[in-house]
């Protein structure tokens, strides 16, 4: 606790007044000078009892919100000591994504009682935000003295990407998704539903499929048909080279929102989902049980730009085993190495869909053509385009 600039000015003025009165031999003029000297000291003494410890409990409701939604912060203040008054204010330190910190006044009078200060934050971007620590300031009514303290303690607010509801694409050129038998049986292949495969030593010769054998030039056998077990792989291109160096790049935020919307849509349709990042990192939420959507959203909330140069490792992960009957890639940019990897991924008999993030018209057209030549359906979209519109466009891309 200390005097403000005004307090030091008044104190200095009082001392100067007393010195002048003493110098000219007018002792009666001491009293105004003495009053000016004592006034800031009295203010300092009045604030002293209330400048002690302030206990704070912070509650954030809810603890997880979607970008653009509001969260309420309640500050439960317990003075923990007797206050003789003053202008008391508190504010939380907020990261830039939660807006500007504001001071909020509370009562600091004679006595002790708990109070609640409430305010709202509305994050515009996904991520994990730390709210706090709390700053407390108590000043006298004249602004001569001030007590300022920082009270440690932080609370976390998780902001997940925006999610849009998506159509199931049943009416688009006979192509459906999940509940539509057309796509499940003709567009996507599963390790459990592939009825024809290569002959392995020990296979029953009675299961040889002669028509496929004649067409391929090698022995092919029938597999027993098993239950349908749809799966999908969603690849998000989070390579730093494809985005700007700003803290929050709109194209990347749109890509994350698109990935979240598609993943939750597929989970709702009971797909076995695999989410792959540019460095080959994998998230595979459990097929059954609660918490799958929350797991995906939390993972995407923390997703940052990566230093990977190509998508080769990520697409190699997508090509393993039976994963990725449906492959959906959200691409920032495509070069020759990426085109080769995309072409390799499309050779496995899977449905391959791509959303290319818009940058410039001429570059977008060239890169989209490259992706289509690699065997992928491709649409160009980005900030300003609803994710649902891009998703519907993928459904009619086949007819182009």
Short mmCIF file of C-alpha atoms in Angstrom, two decimals:
data_model
loop_
_atom_site.label_atom_id
_atom_site.label_comp_id
_atom_site.label_asym_id
_atom_site.label_seq_id
_atom_site.Cartn_x
_atom_site.Cartn_y
_atom_site.Cartn_z
CA UNK A 1 0.00 0.00 0.00
CA UNK A 2 1.31 3.46 -0.87
CA UNK A 3 0.36 7.02 -1.66
CA UNK A 4 -0.76 7.96 -5.12
CA UNK A 5 0.80 10.74 -7.15
CA UNK A 6 -1.94 13.02 -5.88
CA UNK A 7 -1.21 11.96 -2.30
CA UNK A 8 2.49 12.67 -2.66
CA UNK A 9 1.66 16.04 -4.20
CA UNK A 10 -0.61 16.98 -1.29
CA UNK A 11 1.97 15.75 1.23
CA UNK A 12 4.75 17.69 -0.48
CA UNK A 13 2.55 20.78 -0.69
CA UNK A 14 1.79 20.57 3.03
CA UNK A 15 5.47 20.26 3.93
CA UNK A 16 6.32 23.21 1.67
CA UNK A 17 3.50 25.24 3.26
CA UNK A 18 4.83 24.55 6.75
CA UNK A 19 8.38 25.43 5.66
CA UNK A 20 7.26 28.73 4.18
CA UNK A 21 5.20 29.56 7.28
CA UNK A 22 8.23 28.80 9.45
CA UNK A 23 10.47 30.87 7.20
CA UNK A 24 8.33 34.00 7.36
CA UNK A 25 7.67 33.57 11.08
CA UNK A 26 3.87 33.09 10.71
CA UNK A 27 3.19 30.09 12.92
CA UNK A 28 -0.58 30.49 12.53
CA UNK A 29 -0.15 29.42 8.91
CA UNK A 30 1.20 26.06 10.03
CA UNK A 31 -2.29 24.65 10.55
CA UNK A 32 -3.31 24.52 6.87
CA UNK A 33 0.08 23.04 6.03
CA UNK A 34 -0.22 20.53 8.86
CA UNK A 35 -3.70 19.58 7.59
CA UNK A 36 -2.29 18.92 4.11
CA UNK A 37 0.46 16.77 5.62
CA UNK A 38 -1.89 14.72 7.77
CA UNK A 39 -4.60 14.24 5.12
CA UNK A 40 -2.74 11.67 2.92
CA UNK A 41 -1.35 9.98 6.01
CA UNK A 42 -4.87 9.66 7.41
CA UNK A 43 -6.05 8.19 4.10
CA UNK A 44 -3.21 5.69 4.26
CA UNK A 45 -4.16 4.68 7.82
CA UNK A 46 -7.86 4.30 6.90
CA UNK A 47 -7.02 1.84 4.12
CA UNK A 48 -4.52 -0.13 6.20
CA UNK A 49 -7.04 -2.48 7.95
CA UNK A 50 -8.75 -3.42 4.67
CA UNK A 51 -5.55 -4.01 2.71
CA UNK A 52 -4.97 -7.44 4.15
CA UNK A 53 -5.68 -10.80 2.63
CA UNK A 54 -8.72 -11.20 0.37
CA UNK A 55 -9.91 -14.76 -0.10
CA UNK A 56 -11.32 -15.45 -3.54
CA UNK A 57 -13.20 -18.40 -4.98
CA UNK A 58 -13.68 -18.28 -8.74
CA UNK A 59 -16.37 -20.31 -10.47
CA UNK A 60 -16.69 -20.56 -14.25
CA UNK A 61 -20.09 -21.66 -15.62
CA UNK A 62 -19.91 -23.69 -17.77
CA UNK A 63 -16.30 -24.83 -17.77
CA UNK A 64 -16.51 -25.72 -21.47
CA UNK A 65 -18.16 -23.63 -24.17
CA UNK A 66 -18.19 -23.43 -27.94
CA UNK A 67 -16.35 -20.55 -29.58
CA UNK A 68 -18.68 -17.57 -29.69
CA UNK A 69 -20.73 -18.65 -26.67
CA UNK A 70 -20.69 -16.80 -23.35
CA UNK A 71 -19.42 -18.14 -20.04
CA UNK A 72 -20.21 -16.62 -16.64
CA UNK A 73 -17.49 -16.03 -14.08
CA UNK A 74 -18.49 -15.66 -10.42
CA UNK A 75 -15.96 -14.20 -7.98
CA UNK A 76 -16.81 -15.01 -4.34
CA UNK A 77 -14.96 -12.41 -2.28
CA UNK A 78 -14.29 -12.87 1.42
CA UNK A 79 -12.45 -9.84 2.90
CA UNK A 80 -11.06 -11.84 5.79
CA UNK A 81 -10.64 -8.67 7.89
CA UNK A 82 -12.24 -5.41 8.99
CA UNK A 83 -12.38 -2.66 6.38
CA UNK A 84 -12.90 1.01 7.24
CA UNK A 85 -14.15 1.88 3.77
CA UNK A 86 -12.74 3.06 0.49
CA UNK A 87 -13.30 2.54 -3.22
CA UNK A 88 -12.69 -1.18 -3.73
CA UNK A 89 -12.34 -2.80 -7.15
CA UNK A 90 -11.27 -6.17 -8.52
CA UNK A 91 -10.49 -7.50 -11.97
CA UNK A 92 -9.30 -10.77 -13.43
CA UNK A 93 -6.36 -10.90 -15.79
CA UNK A 94 -7.69 -12.26 -19.08
CA UNK A 95 -5.85 -13.61 -22.13
CA UNK A 96 -6.42 -11.71 -25.36
CA UNK A 97 -8.88 -14.29 -26.66
CA UNK A 98 -11.34 -13.49 -23.87
CA UNK A 99 -11.39 -9.74 -24.41
CA UNK A 100 -10.35 -6.81 -22.26
CA UNK A 101 -10.20 -6.99 -18.46
CA UNK A 102 -12.56 -4.65 -16.62
CA UNK A 103 -12.61 -3.37 -13.07
CA UNK A 104 -15.66 -4.27 -10.97
CA UNK A 105 -16.46 -2.45 -7.77
CA UNK A 106 -17.50 -4.10 -4.52
CA UNK A 107 -18.45 -2.76 -1.12
CA UNK A 108 -15.60 -2.16 1.34
CA UNK A 109 -17.23 -0.83 4.49
CA UNK A 110 -17.08 -1.29 8.22
CA UNK A 111 -17.48 -4.96 8.99
CA UNK A 112 -16.80 -8.27 7.27
CA UNK A 113 -19.08 -10.05 4.78
CA UNK A 114 -18.77 -12.10 1.63
CA UNK A 115 -19.78 -10.69 -1.72
CA UNK A 116 -20.15 -11.97 -5.28
CA UNK A 117 -18.94 -10.20 -8.40
CA UNK A 118 -20.19 -11.62 -11.72
CA UNK A 119 -19.11 -10.94 -15.27
CA UNK A 120 -19.23 -12.67 -18.66
CA UNK A 121 -16.60 -13.60 -21.22
CA UNK A 122 -17.30 -14.52 -24.82
CA UNK A 123 -14.30 -16.25 -26.44
CA UNK A 124 -14.05 -15.91 -30.20
CA UNK A 125 -11.49 -18.67 -30.71
CA UNK A 126 -11.07 -22.24 -29.57
CA UNK A 127 -8.40 -23.21 -27.05
CA UNK A 128 -7.71 -23.44 -23.33
CA UNK A 129 -7.81 -20.13 -21.51
CA UNK A 130 -6.47 -19.34 -18.07
CA UNK A 131 -8.58 -16.80 -16.15
CA UNK A 132 -6.70 -15.00 -13.38
CA UNK A 133 -4.94 -14.15 -11.20
CA UNK A 134 -7.16 -11.54 -9.54
CA UNK A 135 -6.06 -7.95 -9.03
CA UNK A 136 -7.52 -6.01 -6.09
CA UNK A 137 -7.33 -2.23 -5.67
CA UNK A 138 -8.62 -0.17 -2.71
CA UNK A 139 -8.38 3.63 -2.78
CA UNK A 140 -9.70 6.38 -0.52
CA UNK A 141 -12.39 8.70 -1.78
CA UNK A 142 -9.92 11.52 -2.46
CA UNK A 143 -7.52 9.31 -4.38
CA UNK A 144 -4.58 10.04 -2.06
CA UNK A 145 -3.68 6.45 -1.11
CA UNK A 146 -4.13 3.10 -2.79
CA UNK A 147 -3.65 -0.52 -1.82
CA UNK A 148 -3.01 -2.87 -4.78
CA UNK A 149 -2.49 -6.61 -4.50
CA UNK A 150 -2.40 -9.57 -6.85
CA UNK A 151 -4.19 -12.62 -5.48
CA UNK A 152 -2.86 -15.88 -6.98
CA UNK A 153 -5.15 -18.49 -8.43
CA UNK A 154 -6.34 -19.32 -11.93
CA UNK A 155 -9.29 -21.13 -13.48
CA UNK A 156 -9.44 -22.84 -16.86
CA UNK A 157 -12.02 -22.32 -19.57
CA UNK A 158 -12.06 -24.83 -22.43
CA UNK A 159 -13.35 -23.41 -25.70
CA UNK A 160 -14.19 -26.01 -28.33
CA UNK A 161 -14.51 -25.35 -32.08
CA UNK A 162 -17.86 -24.45 -33.60
CA UNK A 163 -19.86 -27.44 -34.84
CA UNK A 164 -22.45 -27.31 -37.63
CA UNK A 165 -25.12 -29.96 -38.23
CA UNK A 166 -24.46 -31.79 -41.50
CA UNK A 167 -26.78 -33.47 -43.97
CA UNK A 168 -26.52 -37.22 -44.51
CA UNK A 169 -26.24 -36.75 -48.32
CA UNK A 170 -28.81 -39.45 -49.09
CA UNK A 171 -30.47 -37.44 -51.85
CA UNK A 172 -27.27 -36.40 -53.60
CA UNK A 173 -26.87 -38.52 -56.76
CA UNK A 174 -27.85 -41.69 -54.91
CA UNK A 175 -24.98 -41.26 -52.49
CA UNK A 176 -25.75 -41.65 -48.80
CA UNK A 177 -23.85 -41.92 -45.60
CA UNK A 178 -24.05 -44.28 -42.66
CA UNK A 179 -27.74 -45.19 -42.83
CA UNK A 180 -27.87 -45.29 -46.62
CA UNK A 181 -27.24 -48.74 -47.99
CA UNK A 182 -26.13 -47.45 -51.37
CA UNK A 183 -22.95 -45.86 -50.12
CA UNK A 184 -22.27 -48.52 -47.55
CA UNK A 185 -22.42 -51.33 -50.05
CA UNK A 186 -21.00 -49.68 -53.16
CA UNK A 187 -18.94 -46.69 -52.17
CA UNK A 188 -17.09 -47.96 -49.13
CA UNK A 189 -15.18 -51.15 -48.57
CA UNK A 190 -14.58 -52.85 -45.24
CA UNK A 191 -12.17 -55.58 -44.22
CA UNK A 192 -15.16 -57.47 -42.86
CA UNK A 193 -17.39 -57.02 -45.94
CA UNK A 194 -14.93 -57.61 -48.77
CA UNK A 195 -16.37 -60.76 -50.36
CA UNK A 196 -13.48 -61.39 -52.74
CA UNK A 197 -9.81 -61.49 -51.76
CA UNK A 198 -6.56 -63.05 -52.91
CA UNK A 199 -6.00 -66.77 -52.41
CA UNK A 200 -3.94 -67.64 -49.33
CA UNK A 201 -2.24 -71.00 -48.85
CA UNK A 202 -4.61 -73.27 -46.98
CA UNK A 203 -7.82 -71.71 -48.32
CA UNK A 204 -10.55 -74.11 -49.37
CA UNK A 205 -10.34 -74.49 -53.15
CA UNK A 206 -14.14 -74.72 -53.25
CA UNK A 207 -14.22 -71.00 -52.39
CA UNK A 208 -12.21 -69.96 -55.46
CA UNK A 209 -14.07 -67.27 -57.42
CA UNK A 210 -13.24 -68.13 -61.02
CA UNK A 211 -14.69 -65.00 -62.60
CA UNK A 212 -12.52 -62.71 -60.44
CA UNK A 213 -9.58 -65.04 -60.99
CA UNK A 214 -9.95 -64.71 -64.77
CA UNK A 215 -10.27 -60.92 -64.53
CA UNK A 216 -7.27 -60.34 -62.25
CA UNK A 217 -5.00 -63.12 -63.44
CA UNK A 218 -4.48 -64.50 -59.92
CA UNK A 219 -6.43 -66.82 -57.69
CA UNK A 220 -9.23 -65.05 -55.81
CA UNK A 221 -11.45 -66.62 -53.15
CA UNK A 222 -14.77 -65.71 -51.57
CA UNK A 223 -14.82 -64.54 -47.99
CA UNK A 224 -17.61 -65.17 -45.58
CA UNK A 225 -19.83 -62.15 -45.32
CA UNK A 226 -19.77 -60.60 -41.86
CA UNK A 227 -21.64 -57.82 -40.19
CA UNK A 228 -21.18 -54.31 -41.51
CA UNK A 229 -18.79 -52.29 -39.43
CA UNK A 230 -18.45 -48.84 -41.02
CA UNK A 231 -15.35 -46.82 -40.31
CA UNK A 232 -14.00 -43.49 -41.44
CA UNK A 233 -10.81 -41.50 -41.24
CA UNK A 234 -10.77 -37.72 -41.03
CA UNK A 235 -7.45 -36.06 -41.88
CA UNK A 236 -6.91 -32.43 -40.90
CA UNK A 237 -4.01 -30.65 -42.53
CA UNK A 238 -2.63 -28.51 -39.71
CA UNK A 239 0.77 -27.85 -41.27
CA UNK A 240 2.01 -24.40 -40.36
CA UNK A 241 3.24 -23.83 -43.92
CA UNK A 242 -0.37 -23.73 -45.12
CA UNK A 243 -1.49 -20.90 -42.85
CA UNK A 244 -0.47 -17.40 -41.85
CA UNK A 245 1.69 -16.63 -38.84
CA UNK A 246 -1.14 -14.87 -36.98
CA UNK A 247 -2.06 -16.29 -33.57
CA UNK A 248 -5.55 -17.12 -34.85
CA UNK A 249 -5.67 -17.83 -38.56
CA UNK A 250 -9.24 -17.84 -39.90
CA UNK A 251 -8.52 -20.58 -42.43
CA UNK A 252 -7.15 -22.92 -39.79
CA UNK A 253 -10.03 -22.16 -37.42
CA UNK A 254 -12.44 -22.98 -40.23
CA UNK A 255 -10.56 -26.23 -40.94
CA UNK A 256 -10.79 -27.26 -37.28
CA UNK A 257 -14.49 -26.39 -37.21
CA UNK A 258 -15.03 -28.48 -40.35
CA UNK A 259 -13.15 -31.43 -38.85
CA UNK A 260 -15.19 -31.19 -35.65
CA UNK A 261 -18.49 -31.03 -37.55
CA UNK A 262 -17.62 -34.00 -39.75
CA UNK A 263 -16.28 -36.11 -36.88
CA UNK A 264 -19.35 -35.57 -34.71
CA UNK A 265 -21.62 -36.26 -37.67
CA UNK A 266 -19.89 -39.57 -38.35
CA UNK A 267 -19.91 -40.56 -34.68
CA UNK A 268 -23.63 -39.86 -34.54
CA UNK A 269 -24.01 -42.22 -37.52
CA UNK A 270 -22.15 -44.89 -35.53
CA UNK A 271 -18.95 -44.84 -37.57
CA UNK A 272 -15.73 -46.16 -36.07
CA UNK A 273 -13.77 -42.92 -36.34
CA UNK A 274 -10.06 -42.16 -36.64
CA UNK A 275 -8.88 -38.56 -36.55
CA UNK A 276 -5.40 -37.98 -38.02
CA UNK A 277 -3.26 -34.83 -37.88
CA UNK A 278 -0.56 -33.82 -40.36
CA UNK A 279 2.25 -35.31 -38.27
CA UNK A 280 0.54 -38.71 -38.22
CA UNK A 281 -0.86 -38.32 -34.70
CA UNK A 282 -4.02 -40.36 -34.24
CA UNK A 283 -7.10 -40.03 -32.08
CA UNK A 284 -9.46 -43.02 -32.10
CA UNK A 285 -12.42 -42.46 -29.78
CA UNK A 286 -14.11 -45.64 -28.62
CA UNK A 287 -16.95 -46.78 -30.82
CA UNK A 288 -19.35 -47.23 -27.93
CA UNK A 289 -19.83 -45.48 -24.65
CA UNK A 290 -20.22 -41.86 -23.62
CA UNK A 291 -17.65 -39.15 -24.04
CA UNK A 292 -16.63 -39.76 -27.66
CA UNK A 293 -17.80 -36.36 -28.87
CA UNK A 294 -16.17 -34.61 -25.91
CA UNK A 295 -12.90 -36.45 -26.61
CA UNK A 296 -12.86 -35.25 -30.23
CA UNK A 297 -13.77 -31.67 -29.34
CA UNK A 298 -11.13 -31.42 -26.62
CA UNK A 299 -8.50 -32.85 -28.97
CA UNK A 300 -9.36 -30.32 -31.68
CA UNK A 301 -9.51 -27.46 -29.17
CA UNK A 302 -5.84 -28.11 -28.41
CA UNK A 303 -4.76 -28.67 -32.02
CA UNK A 304 -1.93 -26.35 -33.04
CA UNK A 305 -0.03 -25.75 -36.25
CA UNK A 306 2.58 -28.43 -36.95
CA UNK A 307 5.99 -28.28 -38.65
CA UNK A 308 5.33 -31.29 -40.89
CA UNK A 309 6.21 -30.61 -44.53
CA UNK A 310 4.18 -33.30 -46.32
CA UNK A 311 1.08 -35.39 -45.71
CA UNK A 312 2.88 -38.65 -46.48
CA UNK A 313 3.02 -39.84 -42.85
CA UNK A 314 -0.59 -38.86 -42.17
CA UNK A 315 -1.92 -40.59 -45.29
CA UNK A 316 0.21 -43.66 -44.50
CA UNK A 317 -1.61 -43.90 -41.18
CA UNK A 318 -4.95 -43.59 -42.99
CA UNK A 319 -4.04 -46.50 -45.29
CA UNK A 320 -3.38 -49.02 -42.52
CA UNK A 321 -5.65 -51.99 -42.09
CA UNK A 322 -9.38 -51.62 -42.52
CA UNK A 323 -9.47 -48.09 -41.22
CA UNK A 324 -10.75 -45.42 -43.54
CA UNK A 325 -13.52 -46.99 -45.59
CA UNK A 326 -14.42 -43.35 -45.94
CA UNK A 327 -11.52 -40.92 -46.02
CA UNK A 328 -12.18 -37.21 -45.59
CA UNK A 329 -9.24 -34.82 -45.85
CA UNK A 330 -9.29 -31.11 -45.06
CA UNK A 331 -6.34 -29.71 -46.98
CA UNK A 332 -4.60 -26.36 -46.64
CA UNK A 333 -2.41 -26.63 -49.75
CA UNK A 334 -1.26 -29.40 -52.06
CA UNK A 335 2.12 -29.81 -53.75
CA UNK A 336 3.60 -32.57 -55.89
CA UNK A 337 4.61 -34.74 -52.92
CA UNK A 338 1.13 -34.44 -51.43
CA UNK A 339 -0.47 -35.31 -54.78
CA UNK A 340 1.56 -38.53 -54.96
CA UNK A 341 0.53 -39.51 -51.42
CA UNK A 342 -3.12 -38.70 -52.16
CA UNK A 343 -3.04 -40.82 -55.29
CA UNK A 344 -1.59 -43.73 -53.31
CA UNK A 345 -4.33 -43.40 -50.68
CA UNK A 346 -7.08 -43.50 -53.31
CA UNK A 347 -5.88 -46.85 -54.69
CA UNK A 348 -7.26 -48.83 -51.77
CA UNK A 349 -10.86 -48.95 -52.93
CA UNK A 350 -12.10 -46.37 -50.43
CA UNK A 351 -14.28 -43.34 -50.89
CA UNK A 352 -11.93 -40.34 -50.77
CA UNK A 353 -13.36 -36.88 -50.19
CA UNK A 354 -11.38 -33.67 -49.80
CA UNK A 355 -12.15 -30.10 -48.79
CA UNK A 356 -9.48 -27.71 -50.06
CA UNK A 357 -9.19 -24.48 -48.10
CA UNK A 358 -9.68 -21.46 -50.31
CA UNK A 359 -6.77 -19.04 -50.82
CA UNK A 360 -6.74 -17.50 -54.32
CA UNK A 361 -8.98 -18.37 -57.26
CA UNK A 362 -6.21 -19.35 -59.70
CA UNK A 363 -4.27 -21.41 -57.15
CA UNK A 364 -7.44 -23.06 -55.83
CA UNK A 365 -8.50 -24.22 -59.31
CA UNK A 366 -5.08 -25.73 -60.02
CA UNK A 367 -4.81 -27.50 -56.67
CA UNK A 368 -8.39 -28.79 -56.82
CA UNK A 369 -7.65 -30.28 -60.25
CA UNK A 370 -4.55 -31.96 -58.79
CA UNK A 371 -6.57 -33.49 -55.97
CA UNK A 372 -9.24 -34.76 -58.37
CA UNK A 373 -6.59 -36.28 -60.64
CA UNK A 374 -5.33 -38.16 -57.57
CA UNK A 375 -8.74 -39.87 -57.35
CA UNK A 376 -10.44 -37.72 -54.72
CA UNK A 377 -13.68 -35.83 -54.84
CA UNK A 378 -12.75 -32.24 -54.06
CA UNK A 379 -14.53 -29.01 -53.23
CA UNK A 380 -13.01 -25.63 -52.40
CA UNK A 381 -14.29 -23.86 -49.30
CA UNK A 382 -13.09 -21.74 -46.42
CA UNK A 383 -13.97 -18.85 -44.12
CA UNK A 384 -17.30 -17.40 -45.16
CA UNK A 385 -18.56 -20.75 -46.46
CA UNK A 386 -20.77 -22.80 -44.12
CA UNK A 387 -19.28 -26.21 -43.41
CA UNK A 388 -22.68 -27.75 -44.17
CA UNK A 389 -22.59 -26.24 -47.67
CA UNK A 390 -19.14 -27.68 -48.38
CA UNK A 391 -20.31 -31.06 -47.09
CA UNK A 392 -23.36 -31.02 -49.40
CA UNK A 393 -21.11 -30.03 -52.30
CA UNK A 394 -19.07 -33.18 -51.72
CA UNK A 395 -22.22 -35.20 -52.28
CA UNK A 396 -22.75 -33.86 -55.77
CA UNK A 397 -19.07 -33.77 -56.73
CA UNK A 398 -19.32 -37.31 -58.05
CA UNK A 399 -21.65 -36.20 -60.82
CA UNK A 400 -19.27 -33.53 -62.14
#
